């Protein structure tokens, strides 16, 4: 069975391919000759994941899934949330994004935050949703060299170091994305074909 991942990122797709049952072939948008930037205009992660999944259903009517992730900071009422990629502007610059978070959090004691990933899956005519969360806090300054995005300023609870201080294997043990995909993969293992 072919399952389309609503992403142009081959690397992301290969990662999932290595985890799903071998009968399932994960294809990217490019693999199905879809070179569009799928709109992500919803004010929620659920909405964006659904919007990307629905785009594939409307244009190709095939089994597919889409994900969306955001950093949700309690003291900032859930910001940057769905705007995580472009919090400091359309340049999508991770350093500017982190600087903006650190300046908004300046002097704030409650540093609780979480990463949340939502996956929308369309399988054989039915729609499903999966969520992965990792709780933690925003550090006072950047630390670490690994990872991407907000990793240098996010410390998962009970870790004592940021995502950016971890290698990929360590991060994958507890990350929001890994947790959400583990749920979807469990589901596929039980329900595929
Ligand atoms: P996406 O939905 O996976 O494209 O993620 C949206 C944005 O959230 C990214 O551009 C990053 O700024 C941020 N983000 C997502 N996942 C992570 C992560 O694992 N570490 C740090 N930042 C992340």
JSON list of C-alpha atoms and ligand atoms in Angstrom, two decimals:
[
{"chain": "A", "resi": 1, "resn": "UNK", "atom": "CA", "xyz": [0.00, 0.00, 0.00]},
{"chain": "A", "resi": 2, "resn": "UNK", "atom": "CA", "xyz": [1.20, 3.49, -0.84]},
{"chain": "A", "resi": 3, "resn": "UNK", "atom": "CA", "xyz": [0.86, 6.21, 1.80]},
{"chain": "A", "resi": 4, "resn": "UNK", "atom": "CA", "xyz": [1.56, 9.81, 0.81]},
{"chain": "A", "resi": 5, "resn": "UNK", "atom": "CA", "xyz": [3.31, 12.03, 3.39]},
{"chain": "A", "resi": 6, "resn": "UNK", "atom": "CA", "xyz": [2.30, 15.66, 2.78]},
{"chain": "A", "resi": 7, "resn": "UNK", "atom": "CA", "xyz": [5.86, 16.96, 2.80]},
{"chain": "A", "resi": 8, "resn": "UNK", "atom": "CA", "xyz": [8.55, 17.82, 0.27]},
{"chain": "A", "resi": 9, "resn": "UNK", "atom": "CA", "xyz": [11.18, 16.66, 2.75]},
{"chain": "A", "resi": 10, "resn": "UNK", "atom": "CA", "xyz": [12.58, 13.30, 1.55]},
{"chain": "A", "resi": 11, "resn": "UNK", "atom": "CA", "xyz": [14.57, 12.87, 4.74]},
{"chain": "A", "resi": 12, "resn": "UNK", "atom": "CA", "xyz": [11.46, 13.10, 6.93]},
{"chain": "A", "resi": 13, "resn": "UNK", "atom": "CA", "xyz": [9.75, 10.51, 4.72]},
{"chain": "A", "resi": 14, "resn": "UNK", "atom": "CA", "xyz": [12.73, 8.10, 4.83]},
{"chain": "A", "resi": 15, "resn": "UNK", "atom": "CA", "xyz": [12.70, 8.28, 8.61]},
{"chain": "A", "resi": 16, "resn": "UNK", "atom": "CA", "xyz": [9.06, 7.21, 8.73]},
{"chain": "A", "resi": 17, "resn": "UNK", "atom": "CA", "xyz": [9.61, 4.57, 6.02]},
{"chain": "A", "resi": 18, "resn": "UNK", "atom": "CA", "xyz": [12.12, 2.82, 8.26]},
{"chain": "A", "resi": 19, "resn": "UNK", "atom": "CA", "xyz": [9.50, 2.51, 11.01]},
{"chain": "A", "resi": 20, "resn": "UNK", "atom": "CA", "xyz": [6.33, 1.36, 9.23]},
{"chain": "A", "resi": 21, "resn": "UNK", "atom": "CA", "xyz": [5.46, -2.21, 8.14]},
{"chain": "A", "resi": 22, "resn": "UNK", "atom": "CA", "xyz": [7.25, -3.17, 4.92]},
{"chain": "A", "resi": 23, "resn": "UNK", "atom": "CA", "xyz": [3.96, -3.48, 2.97]},
{"chain": "A", "resi": 24, "resn": "UNK", "atom": "CA", "xyz": [3.55, 0.29, 3.32]},
{"chain": "A", "resi": 25, "resn": "UNK", "atom": "CA", "xyz": [5.46, 2.49, 0.90]},
{"chain": "A", "resi": 26, "resn": "UNK", "atom": "CA", "xyz": [5.83, 6.10, 2.04]},
{"chain": "A", "resi": 27, "resn": "UNK", "atom": "CA", "xyz": [5.89, 8.63, -0.81]},
{"chain": "A", "resi": 28, "resn": "UNK", "atom": "CA", "xyz": [6.54, 12.38, -0.63]},
{"chain": "A", "resi": 29, "resn": "UNK", "atom": "CA", "xyz": [4.65, 15.08, -2.54]},
{"chain": "A", "resi": 30, "resn": "UNK", "atom": "CA", "xyz": [7.48, 15.22, -5.07]},
{"chain": "A", "resi": 31, "resn": "UNK", "atom": "CA", "xyz": [7.07, 11.47, -5.67]},
{"chain": "A", "resi": 32, "resn": "UNK", "atom": "CA", "xyz": [3.52, 12.10, -6.86]},
{"chain": "A", "resi": 33, "resn": "UNK", "atom": "CA", "xyz": [4.53, 15.14, -8.94]},
{"chain": "A", "resi": 34, "resn": "UNK", "atom": "CA", "xyz": [2.94, 17.58, -6.51]},
{"chain": "A", "resi": 35, "resn": "UNK", "atom": "CA", "xyz": [5.25, 20.60, -6.41]},
{"chain": "A", "resi": 36, "resn": "UNK", "atom": "CA", "xyz": [2.76, 22.98, -4.76]},
{"chain": "A", "resi": 37, "resn": "UNK", "atom": "CA", "xyz": [3.34, 24.60, -1.39]},
{"chain": "A", "resi": 38, "resn": "UNK", "atom": "CA", "xyz": [0.23, 23.36, 0.38]},
{"chain": "A", "resi": 39, "resn": "UNK", "atom": "CA", "xyz": [-1.44, 26.23, 2.26]},
{"chain": "A", "resi": 40, "resn": "UNK", "atom": "CA", "xyz": [-1.23, 26.17, 6.08]},
{"chain": "A", "resi": 41, "resn": "UNK", "atom": "CA", "xyz": [-3.60, 28.94, 7.08]},
{"chain": "A", "resi": 42, "resn": "UNK", "atom": "CA", "xyz": [-5.37, 27.49, 10.11]},
{"chain": "A", "resi": 43, "resn": "UNK", "atom": "CA", "xyz": [-4.97, 29.05, 13.59]},
{"chain": "A", "resi": 44, "resn": "UNK", "atom": "CA", "xyz": [-4.41, 25.56, 15.08]},
{"chain": "A", "resi": 45, "resn": "UNK", "atom": "CA", "xyz": [-1.98, 22.68, 14.61]},
{"chain": "A", "resi": 46, "resn": "UNK", "atom": "CA", "xyz": [-4.94, 20.32, 14.16]},
{"chain": "A", "resi": 47, "resn": "UNK", "atom": "CA", "xyz": [-6.36, 22.62, 11.48]},
{"chain": "A", "resi": 48, "resn": "UNK", "atom": "CA", "xyz": [-3.09, 22.80, 9.54]},
{"chain": "A", "resi": 49, "resn": "UNK", "atom": "CA", "xyz": [-2.50, 19.05, 9.65]},
{"chain": "A", "resi": 50, "resn": "UNK", "atom": "CA", "xyz": [-6.07, 18.52, 8.44]},
{"chain": "A", "resi": 51, "resn": "UNK", "atom": "CA", "xyz": [-5.73, 21.18, 5.76]},
{"chain": "A", "resi": 52, "resn": "UNK", "atom": "CA", "xyz": [-2.63, 19.50, 4.31]},
{"chain": "A", "resi": 53, "resn": "UNK", "atom": "CA", "xyz": [-4.25, 16.04, 4.48]},
{"chain": "A", "resi": 54, "resn": "UNK", "atom": "CA", "xyz": [-7.45, 17.38, 2.87]},
{"chain": "A", "resi": 55, "resn": "UNK", "atom": "CA", "xyz": [-5.45, 18.95, 0.03]},
{"chain": "A", "resi": 56, "resn": "UNK", "atom": "CA", "xyz": [-4.09, 15.51, -0.88]},
{"chain": "A", "resi": 57, "resn": "UNK", "atom": "CA", "xyz": [-7.53, 13.93, -0.59]},
{"chain": "A", "resi": 58, "resn": "UNK", "atom": "CA", "xyz": [-9.11, 16.64, -2.80]},
{"chain": "A", "resi": 59, "resn": "UNK", "atom": "CA", "xyz": [-6.40, 16.52, -5.49]},
{"chain": "A", "resi": 60, "resn": "UNK", "atom": "CA", "xyz": [-5.34, 12.87, -5.46]},
{"chain": "A", "resi": 61, "resn": "UNK", "atom": "CA", "xyz": [-7.87, 10.95, -3.34]},
{"chain": "A", "resi": 62, "resn": "UNK", "atom": "CA", "xyz": [-5.25, 8.58, -1.92]},
{"chain": "A", "resi": 63, "resn": "UNK", "atom": "CA", "xyz": [-4.23, 7.34, 1.53]},
{"chain": "A", "resi": 64, "resn": "UNK", "atom": "CA", "xyz": [-2.07, 10.03, 3.12]},
{"chain": "A", "resi": 65, "resn": "UNK", "atom": "CA", "xyz": [-0.98, 11.83, 6.27]},
{"chain": "A", "resi": 66, "resn": "UNK", "atom": "CA", "xyz": [0.25, 15.28, 7.30]},
{"chain": "A", "resi": 67, "resn": "UNK", "atom": "CA", "xyz": [1.88, 16.67, 10.44]},
{"chain": "A", "resi": 68, "resn": "UNK", "atom": "CA", "xyz": [2.21, 20.03, 12.12]},
{"chain": "A", "resi": 69, "resn": "UNK", "atom": "CA", "xyz": [4.29, 21.00, 15.16]},
{"chain": "A", "resi": 70, "resn": "UNK", "atom": "CA", "xyz": [4.43, 23.98, 17.48]},
{"chain": "A", "resi": 71, "resn": "UNK", "atom": "CA", "xyz": [6.19, 25.19, 20.63]},
{"chain": "A", "resi": 72, "resn": "UNK", "atom": "CA", "xyz": [3.54, 26.23, 23.17]},
{"chain": "A", "resi": 73, "resn": "UNK", "atom": "CA", "xyz": [4.72, 28.48, 26.02]},
{"chain": "A", "resi": 74, "resn": "UNK", "atom": "CA", "xyz": [2.37, 28.74, 29.00]},
{"chain": "A", "resi": 75, "resn": "UNK", "atom": "CA", "xyz": [3.26, 32.30, 30.06]},
{"chain": "A", "resi": 76, "resn": "UNK", "atom": "CA", "xyz": [2.81, 33.51, 26.45]},
{"chain": "A", "resi": 77, "resn": "UNK", "atom": "CA", "xyz": [-0.70, 32.01, 26.19]},
{"chain": "A", "resi": 78, "resn": "UNK", "atom": "CA", "xyz": [0.49, 29.18, 23.95]},
{"chain": "A", "resi": 79, "resn": "UNK", "atom": "CA", "xyz": [2.67, 31.28, 21.62]},
{"chain": "A", "resi": 80, "resn": "UNK", "atom": "CA", "xyz": [4.44, 30.79, 19.26]},
{"chain": "A", "resi": 81, "resn": "UNK", "atom": "CA", "xyz": [2.27, 27.67, 18.70]},
{"chain": "A", "resi": 82, "resn": "UNK", "atom": "CA", "xyz": [1.06, 27.35, 15.15]},
{"chain": "A", "resi": 83, "resn": "UNK", "atom": "CA", "xyz": [3.29, 30.34, 14.20]},
{"chain": "A", "resi": 84, "resn": "UNK", "atom": "CA", "xyz": [6.49, 28.67, 15.44]},
{"chain": "A", "resi": 85, "resn": "UNK", "atom": "CA", "xyz": [8.26, 28.62, 12.06]},
{"chain": "A", "resi": 86, "resn": "UNK", "atom": "CA", "xyz": [7.68, 32.33, 11.35]},
{"chain": "A", "resi": 87, "resn": "UNK", "atom": "CA", "xyz": [7.37, 33.81, 14.85]},
{"chain": "A", "resi": 88, "resn": "UNK", "atom": "CA", "xyz": [9.91, 36.57, 14.15]},
{"chain": "A", "resi": 89, "resn": "UNK", "atom": "CA", "xyz": [8.99, 36.99, 10.47]},
{"chain": "A", "resi": 90, "resn": "UNK", "atom": "CA", "xyz": [8.72, 35.37, 7.08]},
{"chain": "A", "resi": 91, "resn": "UNK", "atom": "CA", "xyz": [12.48, 34.70, 6.94]},
{"chain": "A", "resi": 92, "resn": "UNK", "atom": "CA", "xyz": [11.77, 31.73, 9.25]},
{"chain": "A", "resi": 93, "resn": "UNK", "atom": "CA", "xyz": [15.12, 32.38, 10.96]},
{"chain": "A", "resi": 94, "resn": "UNK", "atom": "CA", "xyz": [15.52, 30.08, 14.00]},
{"chain": "A", "resi": 95, "resn": "UNK", "atom": "CA", "xyz": [17.91, 32.47, 15.76]},
{"chain": "A", "resi": 96, "resn": "UNK", "atom": "CA", "xyz": [15.56, 35.43, 15.39]},
{"chain": "A", "resi": 97, "resn": "UNK", "atom": "CA", "xyz": [12.68, 33.23, 16.57]},
{"chain": "A", "resi": 98, "resn": "UNK", "atom": "CA", "xyz": [14.62, 32.16, 19.66]},
{"chain": "A", "resi": 99, "resn": "UNK", "atom": "CA", "xyz": [15.75, 35.72, 20.39]},
{"chain": "A", "resi": 100, "resn": "UNK", "atom": "CA", "xyz": [12.13, 36.87, 20.28]},
{"chain": "A", "resi": 101, "resn": "UNK", "atom": "CA", "xyz": [11.05, 34.12, 22.68]},
{"chain": "A", "resi": 102, "resn": "UNK", "atom": "CA", "xyz": [13.92, 34.90, 25.08]},
{"chain": "A", "resi": 103, "resn": "UNK", "atom": "CA", "xyz": [13.14, 38.63, 25.06]},
{"chain": "A", "resi": 104, "resn": "UNK", "atom": "CA", "xyz": [9.42, 38.03, 25.66]},
{"chain": "A", "resi": 105, "resn": "UNK", "atom": "CA", "xyz": [10.31, 35.64, 28.49]},
{"chain": "A", "resi": 106, "resn": "UNK", "atom": "CA", "xyz": [12.74, 38.08, 30.07]},
{"chain": "A", "resi": 107, "resn": "UNK", "atom": "CA", "xyz": [11.94, 38.33, 33.80]},
{"chain": "A", "resi": 108, "resn": "UNK", "atom": "CA", "xyz": [9.11, 35.78, 33.60]},
{"chain": "A", "resi": 109, "resn": "UNK", "atom": "CA", "xyz": [9.36, 33.07, 36.29]},
{"chain": "A", "resi": 110, "resn": "UNK", "atom": "CA", "xyz": [6.91, 30.57, 34.81]},
{"chain": "A", "resi": 111, "resn": "UNK", "atom": "CA", "xyz": [9.00, 29.05, 32.01]},
{"chain": "A", "resi": 112, "resn": "UNK", "atom": "CA", "xyz": [6.78, 25.99, 31.35]},
{"chain": "A", "resi": 113, "resn": "UNK", "atom": "CA", "xyz": [6.46, 25.05, 27.71]},
{"chain": "A", "resi": 114, "resn": "UNK", "atom": "CA", "xyz": [5.75, 22.06, 25.55]},
{"chain": "A", "resi": 115, "resn": "UNK", "atom": "CA", "xyz": [6.28, 20.88, 22.01]},
{"chain": "A", "resi": 116, "resn": "UNK", "atom": "CA", "xyz": [3.20, 19.39, 20.41]},
{"chain": "A", "resi": 117, "resn": "UNK", "atom": "CA", "xyz": [2.92, 17.46, 17.13]},
{"chain": "A", "resi": 118, "resn": "UNK", "atom": "CA", "xyz": [-0.39, 16.64, 15.50]},
{"chain": "A", "resi": 119, "resn": "UNK", "atom": "CA", "xyz": [-0.72, 14.08, 12.68]},
{"chain": "A", "resi": 120, "resn": "UNK", "atom": "CA", "xyz": [-3.79, 13.78, 10.48]},
{"chain": "A", "resi": 121, "resn": "UNK", "atom": "CA", "xyz": [-4.12, 10.40, 8.70]},
{"chain": "A", "resi": 122, "resn": "UNK", "atom": "CA", "xyz": [-6.49, 9.41, 5.90]},
{"chain": "A", "resi": 123, "resn": "UNK", "atom": "CA", "xyz": [-6.68, 5.64, 5.51]},
{"chain": "A", "resi": 124, "resn": "UNK", "atom": "CA", "xyz": [-9.17, 3.76, 3.35]},
{"chain": "A", "resi": 125, "resn": "UNK", "atom": "CA", "xyz": [-11.81, 6.47, 3.55]},
{"chain": "A", "resi": 126, "resn": "UNK", "atom": "CA", "xyz": [-11.50, 7.20, 7.30]},
{"chain": "A", "resi": 127, "resn": "UNK", "atom": "CA", "xyz": [-9.76, 10.11, 9.05]},
{"chain": "A", "resi": 128, "resn": "UNK", "atom": "CA", "xyz": [-7.67, 9.71, 12.21]},
{"chain": "A", "resi": 129, "resn": "UNK", "atom": "CA", "xyz": [-5.62, 12.05, 14.40]},
{"chain": "A", "resi": 130, "resn": "UNK", "atom": "CA", "xyz": [-2.58, 11.43, 16.62]},
{"chain": "A", "resi": 131, "resn": "UNK", "atom": "CA", "xyz": [-0.84, 13.75, 19.08]},
{"chain": "A", "resi": 132, "resn": "UNK", "atom": "CA", "xyz": [2.60, 13.73, 20.67]},
{"chain": "A", "resi": 133, "resn": "UNK", "atom": "CA", "xyz": [3.65, 16.04, 23.50]},
{"chain": "A", "resi": 134, "resn": "UNK", "atom": "CA", "xyz": [6.88, 16.66, 25.39]},
{"chain": "A", "resi": 135, "resn": "UNK", "atom": "CA", "xyz": [6.69, 18.94, 28.43]},
{"chain": "A", "resi": 136, "resn": "UNK", "atom": "CA", "xyz": [9.60, 21.09, 29.52]},
{"chain": "A", "resi": 137, "resn": "UNK", "atom": "CA", "xyz": [10.76, 24.65, 30.00]},
{"chain": "A", "resi": 138, "resn": "UNK", "atom": "CA", "xyz": [12.33, 27.58, 28.18]},
{"chain": "A", "resi": 139, "resn": "UNK", "atom": "CA", "xyz": [15.91, 28.10, 29.31]},
{"chain": "A", "resi": 140, "resn": "UNK", "atom": "CA", "xyz": [17.38, 31.53, 30.14]},
{"chain": "A", "resi": 141, "resn": "UNK", "atom": "CA", "xyz": [19.84, 31.30, 27.24]},
{"chain": "A", "resi": 142, "resn": "UNK", "atom": "CA", "xyz": [20.73, 29.11, 24.27]},
{"chain": "A", "resi": 143, "resn": "UNK", "atom": "CA", "xyz": [22.69, 25.90, 24.83]},
{"chain": "A", "resi": 144, "resn": "UNK", "atom": "CA", "xyz": [23.85, 23.14, 22.48]},
{"chain": "A", "resi": 145, "resn": "UNK", "atom": "CA", "xyz": [24.89, 22.54, 18.90]},
{"chain": "A", "resi": 146, "resn": "UNK", "atom": "CA", "xyz": [22.55, 19.80, 17.69]},
{"chain": "A", "resi": 147, "resn": "UNK", "atom": "CA", "xyz": [19.05, 19.85, 16.26]},
{"chain": "A", "resi": 148, "resn": "UNK", "atom": "CA", "xyz": [17.12, 22.72, 14.73]},
{"chain": "A", "resi": 149, "resn": "UNK", "atom": "CA", "xyz": [14.44, 25.31, 15.40]},
{"chain": "A", "resi": 150, "resn": "UNK", "atom": "CA", "xyz": [13.97, 26.06, 19.10]},
{"chain": "A", "resi": 151, "resn": "UNK", "atom": "CA", "xyz": [16.07, 23.11, 20.30]},
{"chain": "A", "resi": 152, "resn": "UNK", "atom": "CA", "xyz": [18.76, 25.30, 21.99]},
{"chain": "A", "resi": 153, "resn": "UNK", "atom": "CA", "xyz": [16.23, 26.96, 24.33]},
{"chain": "A", "resi": 154, "resn": "UNK", "atom": "CA", "xyz": [13.96, 24.00, 25.14]},
{"chain": "A", "resi": 155, "resn": "UNK", "atom": "CA", "xyz": [14.79, 21.72, 28.05]},
{"chain": "A", "resi": 156, "resn": "UNK", "atom": "CA", "xyz": [12.53, 18.64, 28.33]},
{"chain": "A", "resi": 157, "resn": "UNK", "atom": "CA", "xyz": [11.48, 17.89, 31.93]},
{"chain": "A", "resi": 158, "resn": "UNK", "atom": "CA", "xyz": [13.79, 15.76, 34.06]},
{"chain": "A", "resi": 159, "resn": "UNK", "atom": "CA", "xyz": [16.62, 16.08, 31.52]},
{"chain": "A", "resi": 160, "resn": "UNK", "atom": "CA", "xyz": [18.80, 18.93, 32.79]},
{"chain": "A", "resi": 161, "resn": "UNK", "atom": "CA", "xyz": [19.87, 19.75, 29.23]},
{"chain": "A", "resi": 162, "resn": "UNK", "atom": "CA", "xyz": [18.30, 21.15, 26.08]},
{"chain": "A", "resi": 163, "resn": "UNK", "atom": "CA", "xyz": [17.24, 19.21, 22.99]},
{"chain": "A", "resi": 164, "resn": "UNK", "atom": "CA", "xyz": [20.22, 20.85, 21.36]},
{"chain": "A", "resi": 165, "resn": "UNK", "atom": "CA", "xyz": [22.57, 19.29, 23.91]},
{"chain": "A", "resi": 166, "resn": "UNK", "atom": "CA", "xyz": [21.31, 15.83, 22.86]},
{"chain": "A", "resi": 167, "resn": "UNK", "atom": "CA", "xyz": [22.18, 13.73, 19.85]},
{"chain": "A", "resi": 168, "resn": "UNK", "atom": "CA", "xyz": [19.35, 12.72, 17.52]},
{"chain": "A", "resi": 169, "resn": "UNK", "atom": "CA", "xyz": [19.00, 9.29, 19.12]},
{"chain": "A", "resi": 170, "resn": "UNK", "atom": "CA", "xyz": [18.52, 10.80, 22.59]},
{"chain": "A", "resi": 171, "resn": "UNK", "atom": "CA", "xyz": [16.06, 13.37, 21.28]},
{"chain": "A", "resi": 172, "resn": "UNK", "atom": "CA", "xyz": [14.09, 10.68, 19.45]},
{"chain": "A", "resi": 173, "resn": "UNK", "atom": "CA", "xyz": [13.56, 8.78, 22.70]},
{"chain": "A", "resi": 174, "resn": "UNK", "atom": "CA", "xyz": [11.31, 11.52, 24.02]},
{"chain": "A", "resi": 175, "resn": "UNK", "atom": "CA", "xyz": [10.44, 14.02, 21.33]},
{"chain": "A", "resi": 176, "resn": "UNK", "atom": "CA", "xyz": [6.91, 15.19, 20.53]},
{"chain": "A", "resi": 177, "resn": "UNK", "atom": "CA", "xyz": [7.33, 14.10, 16.89]},
{"chain": "A", "resi": 178, "resn": "UNK", "atom": "CA", "xyz": [8.63, 10.65, 17.82]},
{"chain": "A", "resi": 179, "resn": "UNK", "atom": "CA", "xyz": [5.70, 10.19, 20.22]},
{"chain": "A", "resi": 180, "resn": "UNK", "atom": "CA", "xyz": [3.08, 11.23, 17.67]},
{"chain": "A", "resi": 181, "resn": "UNK", "atom": "CA", "xyz": [4.58, 9.03, 14.94]},
{"chain": "A", "resi": 182, "resn": "UNK", "atom": "CA", "xyz": [4.90, 6.07, 17.34]},
{"chain": "A", "resi": 183, "resn": "UNK", "atom": "CA", "xyz": [1.13, 6.30, 17.89]},
{"chain": "A", "resi": 184, "resn": "UNK", "atom": "CA", "xyz": [0.43, 6.41, 14.15]},
{"chain": "A", "resi": 185, "resn": "UNK", "atom": "CA", "xyz": [2.84, 3.55, 13.44]},
{"chain": "A", "resi": 186, "resn": "UNK", "atom": "CA", "xyz": [1.25, 1.40, 16.18]},
{"chain": "A", "resi": 187, "resn": "UNK", "atom": "CA", "xyz": [-2.09, 2.09, 14.56]},
{"chain": "A", "resi": 188, "resn": "UNK", "atom": "CA", "xyz": [-0.79, 1.19, 11.09]},
{"chain": "A", "resi": 189, "resn": "UNK", "atom": "CA", "xyz": [0.80, -1.99, 12.39]},
{"chain": "A", "resi": 190, "resn": "UNK", "atom": "CA", "xyz": [-2.57, -3.05, 13.75]},
{"chain": "A", "resi": 191, "resn": "UNK", "atom": "CA", "xyz": [-4.75, -1.85, 10.89]},
{"chain": "A", "resi": 192, "resn": "UNK", "atom": "CA", "xyz": [-2.80, -1.91, 7.64]},
{"chain": "A", "resi": 193, "resn": "UNK", "atom": "CA", "xyz": [-4.16, -3.75, 4.65]},
{"chain": "B", "resi": 1, "resn": "LIG", "atom": "P1", "xyz": [6.89, 21.68, 11.40]},
{"chain": "B", "resi": 1, "resn": "LIG", "atom": "O1", "xyz": [5.39, 21.69, 11.52]},
{"chain": "B", "resi": 1, "resn": "LIG", "atom": "O2", "xyz": [7.50, 20.34, 11.69]},
{"chain": "B", "resi": 1, "resn": "LIG", "atom": "O3", "xyz": [7.34, 22.29, 10.09]},
{"chain": "B", "resi": 1, "resn": "LIG", "atom": "O4", "xyz": [7.44, 22.65, 12.55]},
{"chain": "B", "resi": 1, "resn": "LIG", "atom": "C1", "xyz": [7.11, 24.02, 12.61]},
{"chain": "B", "resi": 1, "resn": "LIG", "atom": "C2", "xyz": [8.19, 24.79, 13.37]},
{"chain": "B", "resi": 1, "resn": "LIG", "atom": "O5", "xyz": [8.21, 24.37, 14.74]},
{"chain": "B", "resi": 1, "resn": "LIG", "atom": "C3", "xyz": [9.59, 24.57, 12.87]},
{"chain": "B", "resi": 1, "resn": "LIG", "atom": "O6", "xyz": [9.91, 25.46, 11.83]},
{"chain": "B", "resi": 1, "resn": "LIG", "atom": "C4", "xyz": [10.43, 24.86, 14.12]},
{"chain": "B", "resi": 1, "resn": "LIG", "atom": "O7", "xyz": [10.58, 26.26, 14.31]},
{"chain": "B", "resi": 1, "resn": "LIG", "atom": "C5", "xyz": [9.54, 24.35, 15.22]},
{"chain": "B", "resi": 1, "resn": "LIG", "atom": "N1", "xyz": [9.87, 22.95, 15.54]},
{"chain": "B", "resi": 1, "resn": "LIG", "atom": "C6", "xyz": [9.22, 21.84, 15.13]},
{"chain": "B", "resi": 1, "resn": "LIG", "atom": "N2", "xyz": [9.78, 20.72, 15.62]},
{"chain": "B", "resi": 1, "resn": "LIG", "atom": "C7", "xyz": [10.83, 21.14, 16.37]},
{"chain": "B", "resi": 1, "resn": "LIG", "atom": "C8", "xyz": [11.83, 20.45, 17.12]},
{"chain": "B", "resi": 1, "resn": "LIG", "atom": "O8", "xyz": [11.87, 19.22, 17.23]},
{"chain": "B", "resi": 1, "resn": "LIG", "atom": "N3", "xyz": [12.75, 21.23, 17.74]},
{"chain": "B", "resi": 1, "resn": "LIG", "atom": "C9", "xyz": [12.74, 22.58, 17.67]},
{"chain": "B", "resi": 1, "resn": "LIG", "atom": "N4", "xyz": [11.86, 23.27, 16.96]},
{"chain": "B", "resi": 1, "resn": "LIG", "atom": "C10", "xyz": [10.90, 22.57, 16.32]}
]
